[in-house]
Amino acid sequence: MKITINKEPNTKSEALALGIFKENTNQYKDLNPELDKEITGAIKKGAFKNKSLEFFYTKMYNSAYKKIIIVNLGSKNEAEPETLRRAMSIVVKAATKSKLKTITTNIAEMLREETKITAEDLGRALAEGLVLSNYAFEKYLSKKKTSFIKEVSVQWTTKSDKFSKGIKQGTIIANATNFGKDLVNEPSNIVTPKTIEKTARAIANSDKRIKMTVLRRKDLERKGMNGILAVSSAGNFEPRLIVLEYSGGKGEKTALVGKGITFDSGGYNLKPEGGIEDMKIDMGGAAAVLGTIKFLSGLNIKKNVLGIIPTCENLISGKGYKPGDIITMYNKKTVEVLNTDAEGRMILADALHYAEKDLKAKTIIDLATLTGACMVALGYEASGLMGFNNGLNQDLIEAGRNSNDRVWPLPMYDDYQHLMNGEVSDLKNIQAPGMAGRITGAITAGVFLSKFVDKAIWAHLDIAGPAHIPEERFYNQKGATGAGIRMLSYYFLFS
Ligand code: BES
Ligand code: ZN
Ligand code: ZN
C-alpha cells in the first residue's frame, strides 16, 4: 500500500473518505451544500444512532468518486490516536467491500485541526490503521475473498515532515505486525521449529547488524538445557534455541524471549477437543520477538536487543516427558513435571537463564501464550504483565496504552512466591493438579519463571488472550493479531 500526502483531496481516487465530529455535523455546509444535505439527511434518518466510528455511504452528483464514505469520529474532546487507527480500518473495509483500490481522505487533517494530537502521532496511527487493516490470510484459499487497497492519498495542508516521519514509523510497525500475523496464522505442519529458524535466518541475512546463533540438540545437551530437551522429546523436529543479536547502538542489552511451541498438544496431559485446535498459535511469543527485531532493523533503532527463541513441539510419543518426571534445569534447579501441558514455562525457564548468564542481558522481557487462566482474567483485550520492577512495568504499560496493544499488571505479591515450591524437587511446574491448580494460574506461571531470573530486570507478558482473537475487531482480523509487536515497537521507540 502506498500512502501519499497532498494538500487537496485527490480527485483521481475511487473512494473519498470524510470525517464528521459529533460537535459539528454541518462542517461541509459551506464547502458543498449538496453534500451537507445528504449528510444531515442521513444523520436524521439515524445513520449515526449512538456510537462513534460508524460510517455510511453517501452520494454527490457530478462527483468523480465511486463511493463517498462518511465516518463518525465521535467527540473531538475524546479523540485519540486510536480513533484514527479505527477510522482507517472502517474506511479500508468500506472501500474494499466495493473492490475499490484507491482512497483519499481528510480524516487525519481534521484530527490535526481539532485535537492536540501531534503530527507524528497522527502519521503513525494513520499508517498503522491502514496497513494493519489491509491484511488477510488467504494463502490456502483457492478462491481469494479479500480485495486490497493500493494507494491512499491523505489530505494534509500544513508542513508535513513530522507527519511523514510518523507515517514511516507506523508503516514499519504495521508491516512487522502483519509479518507476525502470517507466522502465527500458518499451521503447524508448515511452521515447525525448522521454519522458525529459517524465518529468523532471513531476518539476520537482511541486516548486517544482526548476528544469529542457533543452539541445536547436541548443544542443548552439552549445556544441560533439560527443560527445552524434555518438552521437545516427543516432537518430530529437533528443538532449537535461536538467538538474534541486533546491535543497533551502544549501551546495555535488552533480551526479548519468546515462547516458540509450534504445536501444543498438551503432551500426556492431552488437550481436549475445543482446546487443541488452535494450538498452532503457541509460537505467538516467538512471532512477537521476530516481528520486533524486524521493526528495530527497519527503523534503524539505536539500541541493542537480543531476540531469544526456544522452539520445539509439545507432542506425545514413547519418548515424551511424563507427569512425575523430575528435570534438572539449565540453572540446576530441579522441577517436578506435574503437568506436561505446562510446557511453555519449561522451555522459557532455560532461555531466561541463558539470556542472563550467557548473553549478559540486563533487562529481559518474555512473551508467551502461556496460560488459559490469563485469558479468563483479561480476555482478548490485554496481555497480562508480571514482574517486580516498577519502572519497566510502567514503561510497558505506557507503550501498551499508546499503541493500544495493551498490557495490564497482575500482582506478584510476596504471598504468592512460594506457590510453585516443590515437595520432592525445588519447584513443580504447576501449583496442583485439578481444580486447585487453576487458581492464580497466570500468576503462578509468572512466579515459576521468576525463579529462573537472578539479577536482571525482568517482565513477563502472557499474551495468550490477545495473540489470537475469535472475531474481527477494527484493524485486527479474526485469528492472529501480532500481539506484543506494536507494544514493543513503541517501547523501543519511546522508552
Ligand atoms: N499454550 C497453553 C496456553 C494457552 C491456552 C494459550 C489457550 C492460548 C490459548 C499452555 O501451554 C497451557 O497449556 N497452559 C495450561 C497450564 C496449566 C496446565 C497449568 C493452561 O492454561 O491450561
Ligand atoms: Zn500447554
Ligand atoms: Zn503452550
Coordinates of C-alpha atoms and ligand atoms in Angstrom, one line a residue, residues 259 264 266 271 282 314 340-343, ligand 2:
K259 CA 7.8 -19.0 23.5
D264 CA 1.0 -27.7 21.8
G266 CA -0.6 -30.9 25.9
K271 CA -5.7 -31.2 25.5
D282 CA 1.6 -21.4 20.7
N314 CA 4.9 -30.5 22.5
T340 CA 3.1 -31.8 30.6
D341 CA 0.8 -29.1 29.3
A342 CA 2.6 -26.5 31.4
E343 CA 5.4 -26.8 28.8
Ligands
ZN2 ZN 0.5 -26.4 27.2

